[in-house]
Amino acid sequence: MTSTDFLSLLPFIVLSVLILALMGEISYRRDHALVAWTTLGGFLATLVSVLVASQASPHTQEPLLVVDGFGLFFIALLVLASLPVAALAKDYLEKRPGYREEFYMLLCTATLGGMILVSAIHFATVFIGLELLTLSLFGMIAYTRTSGRSIEAGIKYLVLAAISSSFLIFGLALIYFELGGMGFAEVLEAVKGGDHRETVLLAGLALTLVGAGFKLALVPFHMWTPDIYEGAPAPVTAYIATASKGAMTAVLLRLYLMGGKEMPTGLWIALALIAVASMFAGNLLALLQENIKRILAYSSISHLGYLLVAFLAGGTYAVEAVVYYLVAYMATSLGAFGVVSVLANKSGEIEELDDYRGLGWRHPFQGGVLTAMLLSLAGIPLTAGFVGKFYLVAAGVDGSTWWLLFFLVLNSAIGLYYYLRVVATLYDVNQKEESTFSPLALSGGVVLAILTLVVIGFGVLPGPFIAWIRDHLT
Amino acid sequence: MTLVLLVFIPLAGGLIAGWMGGKDSTACRWISLGALGLDALLALGLAFHYLGGSGNPGDSRWFIEWSQPWIPQFGISFHFAMDGLSLVMVLLTLFLGLIGVGASWTEIQERVGFFHFNFLWILSGVLGVFLAMDLFLFFFFWEVMLVPMYLLIRIWGHENRRYAAVKFFLFTQASGLLMLISIVALALLHPGNGQGVTFDYNVFLQNPLHGPAAKWIMLGFFVAFATKLPAFPFHPWLADAHTEAPTAGSIILAGILLKTGAYGMLRFILPLFPTAVHEFSTTAMILGVIGILYAAILAFAQDDMKRLVAYTSVSHMGFVLLGIFAGTDFALKGVVIQMICHGLSAGAQFMLVGALYERIHTRDMRKMGGLWDAIPGFGVATMFFAMASLGLPGLGNFVAEFMILVGSFQVAPKLTILATLGLIAATLYSLRLIRRAFHGPRQDEKAYPDLTLRERALNGAFALGLIWLGVYPQPAINAVTPTLKSIQSSAATPMAEHNAISGESQ
C-alpha cells in the first residue's frame, strides 16, 4: 500500500477505526454520553480526513474504488448528514429504555456503507456498500425494541430489502454473464454499443434498476416507505430519507456522468414514467395522511421524482441541479424529522397531525423550524427548496423537457396543499392541550438551529455553493 | 440604497412586531404603524424630489437604480429601480398599508404580533414586486407575499377561512409556477447581453423576444398576472379570499395585491413580448369584457355584502385588462388611474363592511335594512364610496373608466360598447346595496355605535384621495406618462420593424 493509497483511503480508515473504538468502549463500560461524543468526534475526524484525502485525489483503486472530488464531496455530505442524526439520537435514545450505545456503531457502519457506495466504480463495490448500509439500517430501524411498530418496520425493511437485493444481484449476474465484468466503464460502453448482447444485458440493467429504485423509494418500488418511515425511530427515519437516498443518488449520478450524460431512449422513457408516477403517487397519497411522518414519507417519494426530472433533462444544468436539489432536500428532511425527534416524549413519538395543533404558539422554536422546513419542501422563497426548484426548472427548460416540467409544476401545487395544511395546523389558534411535547434539549436545539440556518442560507445566498459545485463537480 | 430601505423597513418592522407580540399588543400596532409611516415618508421624499418642481430628471429611464450581484452564475442580481409607475404603486401600497393597520386596530385581538408580522411581510413583498427589475428577484418577491397572506386569511379570517385560504394559495401558486417556467425560459432562450445567462429586465427590454417561443412564454406570464388581477376565467379564488379575509387583509388584497397583476402586465408583458401581445390582444380584451359583465351580474346576485364588493373588484379589473391590451396612450393612463382609484374605493368599501361587521356581526344584507337611521355616518360613507365605485363624475373612478373606454374605443369599438354596459350594471349593484342595507324597515331595534373618530379619519383619507383624483388627476398622470410612453414605444418599435420587413418582402 503506497502512501497515496493510504492518504486517499483515509476517510474509510478513520471511520473504521471509529467503529472499532466504539466497540471497545462499549465492551469496557456502557456510557451513553461518552459513546455519543466519541461518535461525533469521530465524524468530525472523518471530515478532516476528507480534506486530507482530497490532496491525494483523484486516485483509483483498480478496479473497485475511486477517490475523486465527486466521491469525496458525497462522503463529506454523508458524514454531515450522519452528524445531526447522531446528535438527535442522543436525546432521543435518552428517553428510551434499554441499551443505547450500539446504535452509534450501526450508524457508523451504515455511513461506511454509504461511503463505499459513493466511491464505487464497479457493481461489486455497489453491492457491498449497499448491503453494509441496508443491514445496518435494519438494526437501526428496529432499535427501539420495546415498541412493536419499530420491530415491525425493521422486519418489513429486512424482507423487502432482501428481495430488492436479490433482484439487484440477479441483475448483476446477468450483466456479468454477458460482459464478463461489472466495472461501470465496461457496462456503460456495452450499453452504448448496443450489439447483439442487448437483451440479456437490458434485463440485467432493468433488475439493477429495481434495486436502485427500491433504495430511492421510487414508484413502483415505494410501498415500504410510509410504514418504515412511520415505524422507525425519528432519527433513523431522517437517516433513511437523507443519507441512504443520497448515497444511491450519487451512484446514479456517477453512472450518468461516466456515461457522458446520455442514456438510451428506452431507459429515458422508463425513467420518465417512473418520475411522473412518483410525483403523482407521492403527492396524491400524502393528501390523505393524518400522520406527519407518513406525510413526509410520501412527500419524499415525490421529491425523488422531481430529482429525476433533472437527470432526464440533461444539458448544462443537470448535474448542478441534482446536487443542489439533493443537498437542499437532505438539509430540509433532516430538519423536519429532527423536529419530530426532539418533540418525542417518554411515551413515544408524537406523530398525529392533530397533536401538532398550536405547536407554533407553545413552542415557537420547534414550530418555527418545522415551518421553515415545510416551506422549503414546498419550495417557497427564502429557503433552499426554492432555489432547488428553480434549478430543476432551469435544467428542464434547458433540456426542453416541457411535459415533465408541466407535471412538476402541477405536482408542486398539489404538494403545497398538504405542506400548508401542516403549517396552518402548527399555527391553529385552537390548541390541543393534552399533547405533551418534550422540552428542547441543548444538542437537539443546536442541530435544528444549524439546519435552519443552512436551509435559509442556501435559499438567500446560493451563489457561493453554486460556484463551488461548478468548480468541483462538473 | 433608498430602494433597499424601502423594502427592508417593513421586513424589519415585521420581525420586531412579531417578537414584541407576546408582550404588548398595543406596542406591535404602533411599531407596525411606525415602520410603515417611516417608509411612507421615504417614499414621499422620493416623490417630491422626482415628481415635484424639477420634473422628470434627465433622460434616464429610472429615477434611481440600485444593483448588486446575487447569484452571478445565473446573472441574477438584486436589481431595484424606480420610475414613475413604481413610485405611484409604492405610494398606494404604503397608503393602504397604513390604513390597514388602522382598520385592524380593534378588529384583531388575538396573536397581534404575528398578525402584524404577516401584514408587514406582505407589504414588503408587494413593494419588492413593484421595485424589482431582475426577473428572478421579481418572482422571489411575488412568492414572498403569498405565505403571509395565506396565514392572514387562514388564522384571522371568518367562518369559511380554511377553504378560502387554500383556494387563494393554490390558484396563485400554481399560476406563479407557470410564470417561473416562463421566466427561466425567457432567460435561457434570450440571447442576453453576450455575457451568459441573465435575468435583468433592462437587457430583455432592449431586445424583446419574438417568434413562437415568445408566445408561449408570454402566456405563462399572462396566466400568473391574470390570476392575480383577476381576469375571467382565473377569478374563482377572489370572492372567497376577499370575503373570508380579515378587514386589513381584504383591503390590501383588493387594494394592492390585485394591482400587482396589472403592474406585471404593464411592466413585463407589454414591452417584453410586443409581437406576441399583438396577436393575443383581442383574446385578452374579450376576457376583460366578459369579466366586467359577468362579475357585475354575480355582484348583483349576492346577499353577502363583502362578497358583493369582492365581485365588483373583478368587474373593475376587467376594465384594467381591457385598457392594458388596448394599449393606446389614453387607455394606459386610464389603467393606472383605475388601479389607484379602485385601490382606494374598494379598500374603503372593505373597511366599511369590516367596521359594520364588528357592530352588527353579520354581512348578510337580508338581515340588515334601515341602518341609515341607526348609524347615519355609515350610510353617508357607504353611499359615497358606492358612488365612486359606480363611476360618478367628480370622483377618480369616473376619470379612469372614461379614459379606458375612450382609449379602447380607438382599437376595439364593439368590445368597448359592450364594456360600457358594465357602468350601468355597476349603478344597479351599488344602489341595490345601499337600498337593502340602509333603507327599508329596521330588522331590530338595537342601538349601534356610529363611526368612531379613527374610522371617520380613515374614510376621510380615502374620500379625499378619490375627490382629488376625480377633480385633478393630472399629477398622477404626469408621474406615469414617461413610463407609459416608453412601454408603448418598446411595444410599438419592433412591430414597426416587423411590418417594415414584411413590407419589403412583399
Coordinates of N, CA, C and O in Angstrom, one line a residue, chain A residues 7 49-58 67 72:
Chain A
L7 N -3.4 7.7 1.9 CA -4.0 9.0 2.1 C -5.4 9.1 1.5 O -6.3 9.6 2.1
S49 N -10.3 14.1 7.6 CA -9.6 13.2 6.8 C -10.0 13.3 5.3 O -9.2 13.1 4.4
V50 N -11.3 13.8 5.1 CA -11.7 14.0 3.7 C -10.9 15.1 3.1 O -10.4 15.0 1.9
L51 N -10.6 16.1 3.9 CA -9.8 17.2 3.4 C -8.4 16.7 3.0 O -7.8 17.0 2.0
V52 N -7.9 15.9 3.9 CA -6.5 15.3 3.7 C -6.6 14.5 2.4 O -5.7 14.6 1.5
A53 N -7.6 13.6 2.3 CA -7.7 12.8 1.1 C -7.8 13.5 -0.2 O -7.3 13.1 -1.2
S54 N -8.4 14.7 -0.1 CA -8.6 15.5 -1.3 C -7.2 15.9 -1.9 O -7.1 16.2 -3.1
Q55 N -6.2 15.9 -1.0 CA -4.8 16.2 -1.6 C -4.4 15.1 -2.5 O -3.6 15.4 -3.4
A56 N -4.8 13.9 -2.2 CA -4.3 12.7 -3.0 C -5.2 12.4 -4.1 O -5.0 11.5 -4.9
S57 N -6.4 13.1 -4.2 CA -7.3 12.7 -5.3 C -7.0 13.4 -6.6 O -6.4 14.4 -6.6
P58 N -7.4 12.9 -7.7 CA -8.1 11.6 -7.8 C -7.2 10.5 -7.9 O -6.1 10.5 -8.4
V67 N -11.3 7.4 -5.5 CA -11.4 8.5 -4.6 C -11.1 9.8 -5.4 O -10.0 10.1 -5.7
L72 N -15.5 12.3 -2.8 CA -15.2 12.9 -1.5 C -16.3 13.9 -1.1 O -16.6 14.0 0.1

